[in-house]
CSV table of C-alpha atoms in Angstrom, one decimal:
chain,number,residue,atom,x,y,z
P,1,MET,CA,6.2,-19.2,20.7
P,2,LEU,CA,2.6,-19.2,19.5
P,3,ARG,CA,2.5,-15.4,19.5
P,4,LYS,CA,5.8,-15.2,17.5
P,5,ILE,CA,4.5,-17.7,14.9
P,6,ARG,CA,1.2,-15.8,14.6
P,7,ILE,CA,3.0,-12.4,14.1
P,8,LEU,CA,5.4,-13.9,11.5
P,9,LEU,CA,2.5,-15.4,9.4
P,10,ALA,CA,0.4,-12.3,9.8
P,11,ALA,CA,3.3,-10.1,8.6
P,12,ILE,CA,3.7,-12.3,5.5
P,13,PHE,CA,0.1,-12.4,4.6
P,14,PHE,CA,-0.5,-8.7,5.3
P,15,SER,CA,2.5,-7.5,3.3
P,16,ALA,CA,1.7,-9.9,0.4
P,17,ILE,CA,-2.0,-8.8,0.2
P,18,THR,CA,-1.0,-5.2,0.4
P,19,LEU,CA,1.5,-5.6,-2.5
P,20,LEU,CA,-1.2,-7.5,-4.5
P,21,LEU,CA,-3.7,-4.6,-4.1
P,22,VAL,CA,-1.3,-1.7,-4.8
P,23,ASP,CA,0.5,-3.5,-7.8
P,24,PHE,CA,-0.4,-2.0,-11.1
P,25,THR,CA,1.8,-4.1,-13.4
P,26,GLY,CA,0.0,-7.4,-13.0
P,27,MET,CA,3.3,-9.2,-12.3
P,28,LEU,CA,2.5,-10.1,-8.7
P,29,HIS,CA,-0.8,-11.8,-9.4
P,30,ALA,CA,0.8,-14.9,-10.7
P,31,TRP,CA,2.4,-15.5,-7.3
P,32,LEU,CA,0.0,-13.8,-4.9
P,33,GLY,CA,-3.4,-14.0,-6.5
P,34,TRP,CA,-4.4,-17.0,-4.4
P,35,MET,CA,-4.3,-14.8,-1.2
P,36,ALA,CA,-7.3,-12.9,-2.5
P,37,LYS,CA,-9.1,-16.1,-3.3
P,38,ILE,CA,-8.7,-17.6,0.2
P,39,GLN,CA,-10.5,-14.7,1.8
P,40,LEU,CA,-13.8,-16.0,3.2
P,41,LEU,CA,-16.4,-13.8,1.6
P,42,PRO,CA,-14.8,-13.9,-1.9
P,43,ALA,CA,-14.6,-17.7,-1.6
P,44,VAL,CA,-18.3,-17.9,-0.6
P,45,LEU,CA,-19.4,-15.7,-3.5
P,46,ALA,CA,-17.2,-17.6,-6.0
P,47,LEU,CA,-18.7,-20.9,-4.6
P,48,ASN,CA,-15.2,-22.1,-4.0
P,49,VAL,CA,-16.1,-25.1,-2.0
P,50,ALA,CA,-12.5,-26.2,-1.4
P,51,VAL,CA,-11.5,-22.9,0.2
P,52,ILE,CA,-14.7,-22.8,2.3
P,53,VAL,CA,-14.1,-26.3,3.6
P,54,LEU,CA,-10.5,-25.5,4.3
P,55,LEU,CA,-11.3,-22.4,6.3
P,56,ALA,CA,-14.0,-24.2,8.2
P,57,VAL,CA,-11.7,-27.1,9.1
P,58,LEU,CA,-8.9,-24.7,10.0
P,59,THR,CA,-11.3,-22.8,12.4
P,60,LEU,CA,-12.6,-26.1,13.9
P,61,VAL,CA,-9.0,-27.2,14.6
P,62,VAL,CA,-7.2,-24.1,15.7
P,63,GLY,CA,-9.9,-21.4,16.3
P,64,ARG,CA,-10.3,-18.0,14.7
P,65,ILE,CA,-6.7,-17.8,13.5
P,66,TYR,CA,-8.1,-16.6,10.1
P,67,CYS,CA,-8.9,-13.2,11.7
P,68,SER,CA,-5.4,-12.6,13.1
P,69,VAL,CA,-3.4,-14.0,10.2
P,70,ILE,CA,-5.2,-14.2,6.9
P,71,CYS,CA,-7.6,-11.2,7.1
P,72,PRO,CA,-5.7,-8.0,6.3
P,73,LEU,CA,-8.3,-5.8,8.1
P,74,GLY,CA,-7.8,-7.9,11.2
P,75,VAL,CA,-4.0,-7.5,11.1
P,76,LEU,CA,-4.5,-3.7,10.5
P,77,GLN,CA,-6.5,-3.6,13.7
P,78,ASP,CA,-3.7,-5.3,15.5
P,79,ILE,CA,-1.3,-2.7,14.2
P,80,PHE,CA,-3.5,0.2,15.5
P,81,ALA,CA,-3.9,-1.7,18.8
P,82,ARG,CA,-0.1,-2.1,19.1
P,83,LEU,CA,0.5,1.6,18.6
P,84,SER,CA,-2.2,2.4,21.2
P,85,ARG,CA,-0.6,0.1,23.8
P,86,LYS,CA,2.6,2.0,23.6
P,87,ARG,CA,0.9,5.3,24.5
P,88,GLN,CA,-1.7,4.1,27.0
P,89,LYS,CA,-1.1,3.0,30.5
P,90,ARG,CA,-4.6,1.4,30.7
P,91,ARG,CA,-4.8,-2.1,29.2
P,92,TYR,CA,-7.8,-4.1,28.0
P,93,THR,CA,-10.4,-5.5,30.3
P,94,PHE,CA,-13.0,-8.4,29.9
P,95,SER,CA,-16.4,-7.5,28.5
P,96,ALA,CA,-19.3,-9.7,27.8
P,97,GLU,CA,-20.2,-10.7,24.2
P,98,LYS,CA,-22.6,-8.2,22.5
P,99,ARG,CA,-24.9,-10.6,20.9
P,100,TRP,CA,-27.6,-8.0,20.5
P,101,LEU,CA,-25.3,-6.3,17.9
P,102,ARG,CA,-23.3,-9.2,16.4
P,103,TYR,CA,-26.1,-11.4,15.1
P,104,PRO,CA,-28.5,-8.7,13.8
P,105,VAL,CA,-25.5,-7.2,11.8
P,106,LEU,CA,-24.8,-10.7,10.4
P,107,ALA,CA,-28.5,-11.2,9.5
P,108,ALA,CA,-28.6,-7.9,7.8
P,109,TYR,CA,-25.5,-8.7,5.9
P,110,VAL,CA,-26.8,-12.0,4.6
P,111,ALA,CA,-30.0,-10.3,3.6
P,112,ALA,CA,-28.0,-7.7,1.7
P,113,ILE,CA,-26.1,-10.4,-0.2
P,114,LEU,CA,-29.3,-12.2,-1.2
P,115,ALA,CA,-31.0,-9.0,-2.2
P,116,GLY,CA,-28.0,-7.7,-4.2
P,117,ILE,CA,-27.6,-4.5,-2.2
P,118,GLY,CA,-24.0,-4.1,-3.0
P,119,THR,CA,-23.3,-1.0,-0.9
P,120,VAL,CA,-24.1,-2.7,2.4
P,121,VAL,CA,-22.0,-5.8,1.5
P,122,GLN,CA,-19.0,-3.7,0.5
P,123,LEU,CA,-19.1,-1.4,3.6
P,124,LEU,CA,-19.0,-4.4,6.0
P,125,ALA,CA,-16.9,-6.9,4.2
P,126,PRO,CA,-13.4,-6.9,5.9
P,127,TYR,CA,-11.3,-7.8,2.8
P,128,SER,CA,-13.2,-5.2,0.7
P,129,ALA,CA,-12.7,-2.5,3.4
P,130,TYR,CA,-9.0,-3.1,3.3
P,131,GLY,CA,-9.0,-3.2,-0.5
P,132,ARG,CA,-10.4,0.4,-0.5
P,133,ILE,CA,-7.8,1.5,2.0
P,134,ALA,CA,-4.9,0.0,-0.1
P,135,THR,CA,-6.1,1.2,-3.5
P,136,MET,CA,-7.3,4.6,-2.5
P,137,LEU,CA,-4.7,5.6,0.1
P,138,LEU,CA,-1.6,3.4,-0.5
P,139,GLN,CA,-1.5,2.8,-4.2
P,140,PRO,CA,-1.1,6.6,-5.1
P,141,VAL,CA,1.9,6.7,-2.8
P,142,TRP,CA,3.2,3.5,-4.4
P,143,LYS,CA,2.8,5.0,-7.9
P,144,GLU,CA,4.5,8.3,-7.0
P,145,ALA,CA,7.4,6.3,-5.6
P,146,ASN,CA,7.5,4.3,-8.8
P,147,ASN,CA,7.4,7.6,-10.9
P,148,MET,CA,10.4,8.9,-8.9
P,149,LEU,CA,12.4,5.8,-9.7
P,150,ALA,CA,11.3,6.1,-13.3
P,151,SER,CA,12.7,9.6,-13.6
P,152,PHE,CA,16.0,8.4,-12.1
P,153,ALA,CA,16.0,5.4,-14.5
P,154,GLU,CA,15.3,7.7,-17.5
P,155,ALA,CA,18.2,9.9,-16.6
P,156,ALA,CA,20.4,6.8,-16.5
P,157,ASP,CA,19.0,5.6,-19.9
P,158,SER,CA,17.4,2.7,-18.2
P,159,TYR,CA,13.9,1.2,-18.7
P,160,ALA,CA,13.7,-0.7,-15.5
P,161,PHE,CA,10.7,1.5,-14.4
P,162,TYR,CA,8.1,3.4,-16.4
P,163,SER,CA,5.9,6.4,-15.3
P,164,VAL,CA,2.2,5.9,-14.7
P,165,SER,CA,-0.6,8.4,-14.2
P,166,VAL,CA,-1.8,9.1,-10.6
P,167,TRP,CA,-5.4,10.3,-10.5
P,168,MET,CA,-8.4,10.2,-8.2
P,169,LYS,CA,-10.7,7.5,-9.4
P,170,SER,CA,-13.6,8.3,-7.1
P,171,LEU,CA,-13.9,11.0,-4.4
P,172,PRO,CA,-16.8,9.3,-2.6
P,173,VAL,CA,-14.9,6.0,-2.3
P,174,LEU,CA,-11.8,7.9,-1.1
P,175,VAL,CA,-13.9,9.5,1.6
P,176,VAL,CA,-15.3,6.1,2.6
P,177,ALA,CA,-11.7,4.7,2.8
P,178,VAL,CA,-10.5,7.5,5.0
P,179,ALA,CA,-13.6,7.1,7.2
P,180,THR,CA,-12.9,3.4,7.5
P,181,VAL,CA,-9.3,4.0,8.6
P,182,VAL,CA,-10.5,6.6,11.2
P,183,LEU,CA,-13.2,4.2,12.6
P,184,LEU,CA,-10.8,1.3,12.8
P,185,ALA,CA,-8.1,3.4,14.4
P,186,VAL,CA,-10.5,4.7,17.1
P,187,LEU,CA,-12.0,1.4,17.9
P,188,ALA,CA,-8.7,-0.4,18.0
P,189,TRP,CA,-7.1,2.4,20.1
P,190,ARG,CA,-9.9,2.1,22.7
P,191,GLY,CA,-10.7,-1.6,22.6
P,192,GLY,CA,-8.5,-3.6,20.4
P,193,ARG,CA,-10.7,-6.0,18.4
P,194,THR,CA,-14.0,-4.2,18.9
P,195,TYR,CA,-14.8,-4.0,15.2
P,196,CYS,CA,-13.8,-7.7,14.7
P,197,ASN,CA,-16.0,-9.0,17.5
P,198,THR,CA,-19.1,-6.7,17.2
P,199,ILE,CA,-19.5,-5.6,13.6
P,200,CYS,CA,-17.6,-7.8,11.2
P,201,PRO,CA,-19.9,-10.4,9.7
P,202,VAL,CA,-17.0,-12.7,8.8
P,203,GLY,CA,-15.8,-12.7,12.4
P,204,THR,CA,-19.3,-13.5,13.6
P,205,THR,CA,-19.6,-16.3,11.1
P,206,LEU,CA,-16.3,-17.9,12.2
P,207,SER,CA,-17.3,-17.5,15.8
P,208,LEU,CA,-20.1,-20.0,15.3
P,209,LEU,CA,-17.3,-22.6,14.6
P,210,SER,CA,-14.5,-21.4,16.8
P,211,ARG,CA,-16.3,-22.2,20.0
P,212,PHE,CA,-16.0,-25.9,19.1
P,213,SER,CA,-12.3,-25.8,18.0
P,214,LEU,CA,-10.0,-28.6,19.2
P,215,LEU,CA,-7.0,-26.4,20.1
P,216,LYS,CA,-7.9,-23.7,22.5
P,217,VAL,CA,-6.4,-21.3,25.1
P,218,ARG,CA,-7.0,-23.2,28.3
P,219,PHE,CA,-6.9,-22.3,32.0
P,220,ASP,CA,-5.3,-24.2,34.8
P,221,ALA,CA,-6.9,-22.6,37.8
P,222,SER,CA,-4.5,-24.4,40.2
P,223,LYS,CA,-1.7,-22.2,38.8
P,224,CYS,CA,-3.6,-19.0,38.4
P,225,ARG,CA,-2.8,-16.1,40.8
P,226,SER,CA,-5.6,-13.8,39.6
P,227,CYS,CA,-3.1,-11.2,38.6
P,228,SER,CA,-5.3,-10.2,35.6
P,229,ALA,CA,-2.3,-10.0,33.3
P,230,CYS,CA,-4.0,-12.2,30.7
P,231,SER,CA,-7.1,-10.0,30.6
P,232,LYS,CA,-5.1,-6.8,30.3
P,233,GLN,CA,-3.3,-8.2,27.2
P,234,CYS,CA,-6.4,-9.7,25.5
P,235,LYS,CA,-7.3,-7.3,22.7
P,236,ALA,CA,-10.5,-9.4,22.0
P,237,ALA,CA,-11.7,-8.7,25.6
P,238,CYS,CA,-12.7,-12.4,25.9
P,239,ILE,CA,-10.7,-13.6,29.0
P,240,ASP,CA,-12.4,-13.4,32.4
P,241,TYR,CA,-9.6,-14.1,34.9
P,242,LYS,CA,-12.0,-14.0,37.8
P,243,THR,CA,-13.9,-17.1,36.6
P,244,HIS,CA,-10.9,-18.6,34.7
P,245,SER,CA,-12.9,-18.7,31.4
P,246,VAL,CA,-12.3,-17.7,27.8
P,247,ASP,CA,-15.0,-16.7,25.3
P,248,TYR,CA,-13.8,-18.9,22.4
P,249,SER,CA,-16.3,-17.3,20.0
P,250,ARG,CA,-14.2,-14.1,20.2
P,251,CYS,CA,-10.7,-15.4,20.8
P,252,VAL,CA,-8.5,-14.9,17.7
P,253,VAL,CA,-5.6,-17.0,19.1
P,254,CYS,CA,-3.1,-14.1,19.2
P,255,GLY,CA,-1.1,-15.7,22.0
P,256,ASN,CA,-0.7,-12.5,24.0
P,257,CYS,CA,-2.3,-14.0,27.1
P,258,ILE,CA,0.0,-17.0,27.1
P,259,GLU,CA,3.1,-14.9,26.8
P,260,SER,CA,1.9,-12.5,29.6
P,261,CYS,CA,1.1,-15.3,32.1
P,262,LYS,CA,4.1,-15.7,34.4
P,263,PHE,CA,2.7,-18.7,36.3
P,264,GLY,CA,2.0,-21.1,33.4
P,265,ALA,CA,-1.8,-21.0,34.0
P,266,LEU,CA,-2.6,-20.6,30.3
P,267,THR,CA,-1.7,-23.1,27.6
P,268,TYR,CA,-2.8,-23.7,24.0
P,269,GLY,CA,-3.7,-27.2,23.0
P,270,LEU,CA,-6.0,-30.1,23.6
P,271,GLY,CA,-7.7,-31.0,26.9
P,272,THR,CA,-10.1,-29.3,29.2
P,273,ASP,CA,-9.9,-26.3,31.4
P,274,ARG,CA,-9.0,-26.8,35.1
P,275,THR,CA,-11.6,-24.5,36.7
P,276,SER,CA,-11.7,-23.1,40.2
P,277,ALA,CA,-14.0,-26.0,41.3
P,278,GLN,CA,-11.4,-28.5,40.2
P,279,LYS,CA,-8.7,-26.5,42.1
P,280,SER,CA,-10.5,-26.8,45.4
P,281,GLY,CA,-10.7,-30.6,45.0
P,282,THR,CA,-6.9,-31.1,44.6
P,283,ASP,CA,-4.3,-31.7,47.3
P,284,GLY,CA,-1.5,-29.8,45.7
P,285,ASN,CA,0.2,-32.9,44.4
P,286,ASP,CA,-1.4,-32.9,41.0
P,287,ALA,CA,0.9,-34.7,38.6
P,288,THR,CA,-0.2,-32.6,35.7
P,289,THR,CA,2.5,-30.2,34.6
P,290,VAL,CA,2.3,-27.2,32.3
P,291,THR,CA,2.9,-28.3,28.8
P,292,ASP,CA,5.6,-26.4,27.1
P,293,VAL,CA,3.9,-23.8,24.9
P,294,SER,CA,6.5,-24.2,22.2
P,295,ARG,CA,5.6,-27.9,21.8
P,296,ARG,CA,1.9,-27.2,21.7
P,297,SER,CA,2.0,-24.5,19.1
P,298,PHE,CA,0.3,-25.5,15.9
P,299,LEU,CA,1.9,-24.3,12.7
P,300,LEU,CA,-0.9,-23.0,10.6
P,301,ALA,CA,0.6,-22.2,7.2
P,302,THR,CA,3.8,-22.2,5.3
P,303,ALA,CA,5.8,-19.1,4.8
P,304,ALA,CA,5.2,-17.3,1.6
P,305,ALA,CA,7.9,-15.3,-0.3
P,306,THR,CA,7.3,-12.2,-2.4
P,307,THR,CA,9.2,-9.4,-3.9
P,308,ALA,CA,8.4,-5.7,-4.3
P,309,ALA,CA,10.7,-5.3,-7.3
P,310,MET,CA,9.0,-3.6,-10.2
P,311,ALA,CA,9.1,-5.4,-13.5
P,312,GLN,CA,9.6,-4.1,-16.9
P,313,GLU,CA,6.4,-3.6,-18.9
P,314,ALA,CA,5.9,-2.0,-22.2
P,315,LYS,CA,4.7,1.6,-22.1
P,316,LYS,CA,1.0,2.2,-23.1
P,317,VAL,CA,1.1,3.3,-26.7
P,318,ASP,CA,-2.1,4.5,-28.4
P,319,GLY,CA,-0.9,4.2,-32.0
P,320,GLY,CA,-0.1,7.9,-32.4
P,321,PHE,CA,-3.5,9.1,-31.1
P,322,ALA,CA,-3.6,12.9,-30.5
P,323,ASP,CA,-3.3,14.2,-27.0
P,324,LEU,CA,-6.9,14.9,-26.2
P,325,ALA,CA,-8.3,17.4,-23.8
P,326,ASP,CA,-10.7,16.3,-21.1
P,327,LYS,CA,-14.2,15.6,-22.2
P,328,VAL,CA,-17.5,15.3,-20.4
P,329,VAL,CA,-18.3,11.6,-19.5
P,330,PRO,CA,-21.7,10.7,-21.0
P,331,GLN,CA,-24.6,9.8,-18.8
P,332,ARG,CA,-25.2,6.2,-19.8
P,333,GLN,CA,-28.7,4.9,-19.2
P,334,THR,CA,-27.2,1.5,-18.5
P,335,PRO,CA,-23.7,1.4,-16.8
P,336,LEU,CA,-21.0,-0.6,-18.4
P,337,THR,CA,-19.8,-3.7,-16.6
P,338,PRO,CA,-16.5,-5.4,-17.5
P,339,PRO,CA,-16.3,-8.3,-20.0
P,340,GLY,CA,-16.8,-11.5,-18.0
P,341,ALA,CA,-19.3,-10.0,-15.6
P,342,LEU,CA,-22.1,-11.7,-17.6
P,343,SER,CA,-24.7,-9.2,-16.4
P,344,ALA,CA,-25.3,-6.3,-14.1
P,345,GLU,CA,-27.2,-8.6,-11.8
P,346,ASN,CA,-24.3,-11.0,-11.5
P,347,MET,CA,-22.0,-8.1,-10.8
P,348,ALA,CA,-24.3,-6.8,-8.1
P,349,ARG,CA,-24.6,-10.1,-6.3
P,350,ARG,CA,-21.0,-11.3,-6.4
P,351,CYS,CA,-18.8,-8.2,-6.3
P,352,THR,CA,-17.5,-7.2,-2.9
P,353,GLY,CA,-15.9,-3.9,-4.1
P,354,CYS,CA,-12.4,-5.0,-3.1
P,355,GLN,CA,-11.0,-2.7,-5.9
P,356,LEU,CA,-8.5,-5.3,-7.0
P,357,CYS,CA,-9.7,-5.1,-10.6
P,358,VAL,CA,-9.8,-1.3,-10.5
P,359,SER,CA,-6.2,-1.1,-9.3
P,360,GLU,CA,-5.0,-3.7,-11.9
P,361,CYS,CA,-6.7,-2.1,-15.0
P,362,PRO,CA,-3.8,-1.0,-17.2
P,363,ASN,CA,-6.0,1.2,-19.4
P,364,ASP,CA,-7.6,3.3,-16.6
P,365,VAL,CA,-11.1,2.2,-17.8
P,366,LEU,CA,-12.4,0.7,-14.5
P,367,ARG,CA,-13.3,2.9,-11.6
P,368,PRO,CA,-15.6,2.5,-8.5
P,369,SER,CA,-19.2,3.2,-9.0
P,370,THR,CA,-20.8,6.1,-7.2
P,371,ASP,CA,-24.3,4.7,-7.5
P,372,LEU,CA,-25.8,4.4,-4.0
P,373,MET,CA,-27.1,0.8,-4.6
P,374,HIS,CA,-23.8,-0.4,-6.1
P,375,MET,CA,-21.2,1.9,-4.6
P,376,MET,CA,-17.6,0.8,-5.0
P,377,GLN,CA,-18.4,-1.9,-7.5
P,378,PRO,CA,-16.4,-1.4,-10.8
P,379,THR,CA,-17.9,0.5,-13.7
P,380,MET,CA,-16.4,1.6,-17.0
P,381,ASP,CA,-15.7,4.9,-18.6
P,382,TYR,CA,-13.6,5.7,-21.6
P,383,ASP,CA,-12.3,9.2,-20.9
P,384,ARG,CA,-8.7,7.9,-20.2
P,385,GLY,CA,-8.6,4.9,-22.4
P,386,TYR,CA,-10.6,2.0,-23.8
P,387,CYS,CA,-11.0,-1.7,-23.0
P,388,ARG,CA,-8.5,-3.3,-25.2
P,389,PRO,CA,-9.7,-6.6,-26.7
P,390,GLU,CA,-6.4,-8.4,-25.8
P,391,CYS,CA,-6.5,-7.3,-22.2
P,392,THR,CA,-8.0,-9.8,-19.6
P,393,ARG,CA,-6.5,-8.4,-16.5
P,394,CYS,CA,-9.7,-7.7,-14.5
P,395,SER,CA,-11.1,-11.2,-15.2
P,396,ASP,CA,-7.8,-12.8,-14.2
P,397,VAL,CA,-7.6,-11.1,-10.8
P,398,CYS,CA,-11.3,-11.2,-9.6
P,399,PRO,CA,-11.5,-13.6,-6.6
P,400,THR,CA,-15.3,-13.8,-6.4
P,401,GLY,CA,-16.5,-14.7,-9.8
P,402,ALA,CA,-18.1,-11.3,-10.3
P,403,ILE,CA,-15.9,-11.1,-13.4
P,404,ARG,CA,-15.6,-14.6,-14.9
P,405,PRO,CA,-12.2,-15.6,-16.4
P,406,LEU,CA,-11.9,-15.0,-20.1
P,407,ASP,CA,-9.2,-15.8,-22.6
P,408,LYS,CA,-8.3,-13.3,-25.3
P,409,VAL,CA,-10.2,-15.0,-28.0
P,410,GLU,CA,-13.4,-15.2,-26.0
P,411,LYS,CA,-13.2,-11.6,-24.9
P,412,THR,CA,-13.3,-10.4,-28.5
P,413,SER,CA,-16.8,-12.0,-28.9
P,414,VAL,CA,-18.3,-10.6,-25.7
P,415,GLN,CA,-20.6,-7.6,-26.3
P,416,ILE,CA,-20.9,-5.5,-23.2
P,417,GLY,CA,-22.6,-2.6,-25.0
P,418,HIS,CA,-23.0,-0.9,-28.3
P,419,ALA,CA,-21.9,2.4,-29.8
P,420,VAL,CA,-24.4,5.2,-30.2
P,421,TRP,CA,-23.8,8.1,-32.7
P,422,ILE,CA,-24.9,11.6,-31.8
P,423,LYS,CA,-25.3,13.5,-35.1
P,424,LYS,CA,-25.2,17.1,-33.7
P,425,ASN,CA,-21.9,16.5,-32.0
P,426,CYS,CA,-20.1,15.0,-35.0
P,427,LEU,CA,-17.4,17.2,-36.5
P,428,PRO,CA,-18.2,16.4,-40.2
P,429,VAL,CA,-21.8,17.6,-39.5
P,430,SER,CA,-21.2,20.5,-37.1
P,431,GLU,CA,-17.9,21.8,-38.6
P,432,GLY,CA,-18.0,20.4,-42.1
P,433,VAL,CA,-14.6,18.7,-41.7
P,434,SER,CA,-13.5,15.2,-42.4
P,435,CYS,CA,-12.7,12.9,-39.4
P,436,GLY,CA,-13.3,9.2,-39.4
P,437,ASN,CA,-11.3,8.6,-36.1
P,438,CYS,CA,-14.0,6.2,-34.8
P,439,ALA,CA,-14.0,4.0,-37.9
P,440,ARG,CA,-10.2,3.9,-38.1
P,441,HIS,CA,-9.6,2.8,-34.5
P,442,CYS,CA,-12.6,0.4,-34.1
P,443,PRO,CA,-10.9,-3.0,-33.4
P,444,ALA,CA,-14.1,-4.9,-34.3
P,445,GLY,CA,-14.7,-3.2,-37.6
P,446,ALA,CA,-18.2,-2.2,-36.5
P,447,ILE,CA,-18.0,1.3,-37.8
P,448,GLU,CA,-18.1,2.3,-41.5
P,449,MET,CA,-17.9,5.9,-42.9
P,450,MET,CA,-20.8,6.6,-45.3
P,451,PRO,CA,-21.8,9.8,-47.2
P,452,ALA,CA,-24.3,11.9,-45.2
P,453,ASP,CA,-26.3,12.2,-48.4
P,454,LYS,CA,-26.7,8.9,-50.1
P,455,ASP,CA,-27.3,10.6,-53.4
P,456,ASP,CA,-24.2,12.9,-53.1
P,457,GLU,CA,-20.9,11.0,-52.8
P,458,LEU,CA,-19.1,14.4,-52.1
P,459,SER,CA,-21.2,15.0,-48.9
P,460,PRO,CA,-19.5,14.7,-45.5
P,461,MET,CA,-18.6,11.2,-44.4
P,462,ILE,CA,-20.4,10.2,-41.2
P,463,PRO,CA,-20.1,7.0,-39.2
P,464,MET,CA,-22.6,4.2,-39.4
P,465,VAL,CA,-22.5,1.7,-36.5
P,466,ASN,CA,-23.2,-2.0,-37.0
P,467,GLU,CA,-24.5,-3.0,-33.6
P,468,ASN,CA,-24.3,-6.7,-34.4
P,469,ARG,CA,-20.5,-6.4,-34.6
P,470,CYS,CA,-19.8,-3.8,-31.9
P,471,ILE,CA,-18.4,-5.2,-28.6
P,472,GLY,CA,-18.6,-1.9,-26.6
P,473,CYS,CA,-14.9,-1.6,-26.1
P,474,GLY,CA,-15.1,2.2,-26.2
P,475,ALA,CA,-12.2,2.9,-28.7
P,476,CYS,CA,-14.5,5.1,-30.7
P,477,GLU,CA,-15.6,7.1,-27.7
P,478,TYR,CA,-12.1,7.5,-26.5
P,479,VAL,CA,-10.6,8.8,-29.8
P,480,CYS,CA,-13.5,11.0,-30.8
P,481,PRO,CA,-12.1,14.6,-31.0
P,482,ALA,CA,-15.5,16.3,-30.4
P,483,ARG,CA,-15.5,18.4,-27.3
P,484,PRO,CA,-16.9,18.7,-24.6
P,485,PHE,CA,-19.3,16.0,-25.6
P,486,ALA,CA,-18.2,13.1,-27.8
P,487,ALA,CA,-20.1,12.4,-31.0
P,488,ILE,CA,-20.1,8.7,-30.3
P,489,TYR,CA,-20.4,6.9,-27.0
P,490,VAL,CA,-21.1,3.4,-25.7
P,491,GLU,CA,-24.4,2.4,-24.0
P,492,GLY,CA,-24.2,-0.6,-21.7
P,493,HIS,CA,-26.1,-3.8,-21.8
P,494,GLU,CA,-27.8,-5.3,-18.7
P,495,VAL,CA,-26.9,-8.8,-20.0
P,496,HIS,CA,-23.8,-9.4,-22.0
P,497,LYS,CA,-24.1,-11.1,-25.4
P,498,HIS,CA,-21.8,-13.3,-27.5
P,499,ILE,CA,-21.4,-12.3,-31.1
């Protein structure tokens, strides 16, 4: 019964988080956004004390159930392990805890968080790793399926679905996502929860508490026949049937061992283990009976309901802008961080690179950074769109506080950068033609067209940028028709300002 409950809850959480990460409409966040916020590392970085205390209490009561139910990367390992068990005759065996690897990795991880070395944090964080897998590998498939439905709907004069662009947001991050899947698959195929119990810093952190949990998998040595069935089914490799012991720091309470034991020697609940020493002191008339597992099973969470139905959302309309050819993305001295990020330092310290904001951005502005120090953290470019002042999607979905929640009014006053005009690229100067696209489409009114020659009102009109009013939304850069280099681009600010 314990195993069935665990599988049911894991399936619900895994499916819901996957839908949250691949969704591009923003509709599912209202129902499923809390699932991202209860992940341990995002809760710690967001200083969400309530969630941290809840997870700590949960672990102290029932053990490391977080790893086998709530963590999507843990459930993915179980899926790979399940597939391997169907092909392999050899099952798992007990192995000693590898402390020489677990705790140095945890120490290095904490040091990386404190030092703001984002790449190390993102590579090891389990929720972020699964976020890369979902957004880089699964979301394109989800979008293509949506586009197929959109074509059918269009043929039937229906607007139930709308087409979206499918494009590669970052080749390096795609490679990292593929490498992560391969690594997890190999480790799970060979040893089940090897990654979870040797590398994952979240698993190691929870192991410090799980060894003291109230409810545990317990041995009754008087009933054990040393058949080794429990050890062969333990994907955490934490059950030593020879000594009738369980390493509770690695046990993820999957329930496989209890279901595999045919003699009732394993139970999950309160009490103490009946060891071999206790067995030798009994006369065979012990009145203790095996507690029915179904009565001992502890329900850990309520079932969540979700739907994969795509909702109607208005098509992206750019006010009649011309269909522009690809342009070269400018090399910004200071990368742009999303409104609400406060500063580049805050982004570096709090962002786990889960890609949720990237997958949710409706304007195709956010994409993973390729900078080695901050790889996979979101950065902004305006070659496919601009950051609309009325859009707050990224700040709404961020679970860590790396992008602070903003309302629409507040966002219009946040200056993430300022526009810079490049005279030699501007069409009125280089081609002698009138333009003014940047001034017409600036939502902040920060650009005004002025005569190139103050003394000649008939001279070409060129843009003048008022940096005090510019919010860095990138509308000017996006609509600039100059090719291959735009005549106006946005330079980022290390620290955001309010204007």
